[in-house]
C-alpha positions as a printed Julia matrix, in Angstrom:
230×3 Matrix{Float64}:
  -0.02   0.08   0.04
   1.67   3.55  -1.18
  -1.04   6.0   -1.73
  -3.54   7.7    1.11
  -6.27   9.38  -1.12
  -8.2   12.19   1.29
 -11.52  13.09   1.09
 -11.25  16.59   2.56
  -8.04  18.48   3.72
  -8.97  20.32   6.81
  -7.14  20.49   9.93
  -7.2   16.69  10.63
  -6.8   15.73   7.05
  -4.0   17.81   6.19
  -2.34  16.57   9.61
  -2.82  12.99   8.31
  -1.46  13.84   5.11
   1.9   15.22   6.88
   2.17  11.99   8.8
   1.73   9.91   5.92
   4.1   11.56   3.92
   6.54  11.65   6.67
   6.15   7.65   6.84
   6.93   7.28   3.29
   3.48   7.2    1.76
   2.26   9.07  -1.25
  -0.97  11.33  -0.58
  -3.52  12.55  -2.89
  -5.5   15.56  -1.45
  -8.66  16.88  -2.24
 -11.3   19.43  -1.0
 -14.61  20.61  -1.94
 -12.93  24.11  -3.4
 -10.48  22.29  -6.19
  -6.92  21.44  -6.22
  -5.7   24.99  -6.82
  -6.79  25.86  -3.22
  -4.52  23.36  -1.99
  -1.1   24.27  -3.72
   0.62  25.66  -0.78
  -0.24  22.54   1.23
   1.17  20.32  -1.39
   4.39  22.48  -1.82
   4.58  22.31   1.85
   4.53  18.51   2.02
   7.07  17.71  -1.02
   7.0   15.4   -4.1
   5.02  12.57  -2.33
   1.85  14.98  -2.45
  -0.34  16.07  -5.11
  -4.02  17.7   -5.3
  -6.8   16.12  -6.96
 -10.31  16.32  -7.2
 -12.29  14.07  -4.78
 -13.07  11.73  -7.18
  -9.57  11.39  -8.33
  -8.16  11.25  -4.78
 -10.35   8.43  -4.16
  -9.71   6.79  -7.59
  -5.8    6.92  -6.57
  -6.33   5.66  -2.72
  -4.95   2.45  -1.83
  -6.66   3.68   1.73
  -9.15   6.55   1.75
  -9.55   9.05   4.58
 -12.96  11.01   4.33
 -12.6   13.58   6.62
 -15.3   16.1    5.63
 -18.17  17.92   7.58
 -21.22  15.47   8.13
 -23.55  17.47   6.2
 -20.76  17.09   3.19
 -21.28  12.99   3.46
 -23.56  13.06   0.53
 -20.98  14.45  -1.94
 -18.48  11.77  -0.82
 -17.73   9.66  -4.22
 -19.45   6.38  -3.93
 -18.44   4.57  -7.07
 -14.82   4.81  -6.94
 -14.43   4.04  -3.23
 -16.12   0.32  -3.8
 -14.25  -2.4   -2.27
 -11.68  -0.11  -0.24
 -10.88   0.55   3.11
 -11.95   4.22   4.12
 -10.98   5.69   7.26
 -13.73   7.96   8.87
 -12.82  10.8   10.8
 -16.59  12.33  11.27
 -17.82  13.92  14.28
 -21.64  15.1   14.77
 -21.91  19.27  15.37
 -26.05  19.8   14.94
 -25.27  23.56  14.91
 -22.89  22.85  11.62
 -24.47  20.02  10.57
 -28.2   20.45  10.85
 -30.25  18.15  13.02
 -30.01  14.9   11.89
 -33.04  12.72  13.94
 -31.23   9.37  13.42
 -28.48  10.53  15.47
 -30.29  12.55  17.7
 -32.73   9.38  18.85
 -29.12   7.84  18.99
 -30.6    4.75  16.63
 -27.19   4.95  14.51
 -23.82   6.7   14.56
 -21.94   8.63  12.27
 -19.56   6.1   10.86
 -22.32   3.64  10.3
 -24.09   6.76   7.99
 -20.72   6.91   6.1
 -21.06   3.11   5.4
 -24.53   3.45   4.46
 -23.51   5.79   1.86
 -20.33   3.6    1.16
 -21.81   0.29   0.93
 -19.53  -1.34  -0.93
 -16.48  -0.01   1.07
 -14.87  -0.97   4.28
 -15.49   2.02   6.87
 -13.34   1.98  10.05
 -13.85   5.02  12.49
 -10.92   6.48  13.84
  -9.03  10.05  14.42
 -12.49  11.79  15.23
 -11.35  11.96  19.03
  -8.17  14.08  19.21
  -7.26  17.47  18.24
  -5.23  17.95  15.26
  -2.05  19.36  16.97
  -1.86  16.76  19.41
  -2.36  14.3   16.6
   0.84  15.97  14.89
   2.74  16.17  18.44
   2.08  12.79  20.37
   3.3   10.36  17.28
   6.01   8.06  18.27
   7.81   5.45  16.7
   7.18   1.75  17.18
   8.07   0.73  20.48
   8.68   4.21  22.03
   7.56   4.21  26.02
   5.47   7.64  25.23
   3.78   6.27  21.99
  -0.35   6.4   22.4
  -3.16   4.78  21.19
  -5.92   5.6   18.82
  -9.51   3.86  19.31
 -10.47   2.22  15.95
 -13.83   0.34  15.07
 -15.1   -1.12  12.02
 -17.26  -4.5   11.12
 -14.41  -6.16   8.57
 -11.17  -7.74  10.71
  -9.09  -7.32   7.84
  -9.99  -3.39   7.09
  -9.26  -2.83  10.91
  -5.9   -4.83  10.39
  -5.03  -2.18   7.39
  -6.15   0.68   9.41
  -4.0   -0.63  12.62
  -1.14  -1.02  10.15
  -1.42   2.39   8.77
  -1.62   3.91  12.3
   1.62   1.72  13.37
   3.18   3.46  10.59
   2.61   6.83  11.44
   3.23   6.67  15.04
   0.29   5.08  16.98
  -0.92   2.02  18.3
  -4.41   0.99  17.44
  -7.01  -0.15  20.0
  -9.97  -2.22  19.0
 -13.25  -0.68  19.96
 -15.5   -3.64  18.03
 -17.86  -2.63  15.02
 -18.9    0.48  13.99
 -22.12   0.56  16.24
 -19.87   0.66  19.22
 -17.92   4.1   17.91
 -20.31   5.85  19.78
 -18.44   5.32  22.91
 -15.59   7.82  21.61
 -17.97  10.41  19.9
 -18.5   14.15  20.34
 -18.55  14.51  24.33
 -17.87  11.59  25.66
 -15.02  10.79  27.91
 -12.78   9.44  25.22
 -13.19  12.57  23.15
 -10.44  15.01  22.49
  -9.85  15.95  26.25
  -8.69  12.83  26.51
  -5.61  13.49  24.9
  -5.22  16.81  26.91
  -2.97  17.39  30.1
  -5.17  17.46  32.91
  -6.09  21.27  34.14
  -3.61  22.37  31.29
  -4.69  25.02  28.69
  -5.94  23.45  25.46
  -2.91  24.56  23.28
  -0.29  22.25  20.88
   1.67  21.53  23.56
  -0.53  20.11  26.13
  -1.19  16.91  24.72
  -0.35  13.98  26.92
   0.21   9.78  25.99
  -2.78   8.09  25.98
  -2.27   4.35  27.09
  -4.53   1.62  26.27
  -5.41   1.13  30.0
  -6.47   5.11  29.95
  -8.43   4.95  26.83
 -10.62   1.6   27.8
 -11.1    3.31  31.4
 -12.69   6.19  29.62
 -14.53   4.21  26.85
 -15.99   1.99  29.58
 -17.28   5.14  31.0
 -18.8    6.41  27.56
 -22.5    7.43  28.56
 -25.44   7.92  25.64
 -26.46  11.63  25.11
 -29.49  10.99  26.33
 -27.88   9.72  29.89
 -25.79  12.91  30.48
């Protein structure tokens, strides 16, 4: 696997792209505004990066990353992602995305909606619960005692292994939470959301990230509450 195709190139997308390039991957970036708007980022990333349309990024991807606002999910190309592993980084923010009844009543989750939109892809949820600056700064080589874990959820075991291998290459261990339906445990405002990677009582800054061990992550996952119970 050599090429990471990014559908969306905002804070998380561009950070994943930087980590991927540093790990030796080629990346194809895209956004809704067009390749020209990504010229500066591509120049910063170097010769392993190029800009394209979302369809072109999806076609080029050996592994795809969908990192767009939930309200933009219907615009994610379907056909070129058939059969591919797709990382979903999404979170539901009603003030940004509008009200989604099935998320409001918690009968489904954001990544399950992504799987419905991409029925022949293999969706794995990760990167949604960490601040992008912390994602960039906490990456550590394999075997480093200060290495952190990132939660993954998905319905296909091989797809999860593919994503775990990618996380390993860019500086993280994977912590398997189970099927996509369990992704609610690290969605917005849960105990395992972005504050988990924040040093307690510190200001929320790029420098304030802390290591998250498997034990700490599991403790927070176990403490997760449904929105209706908060």
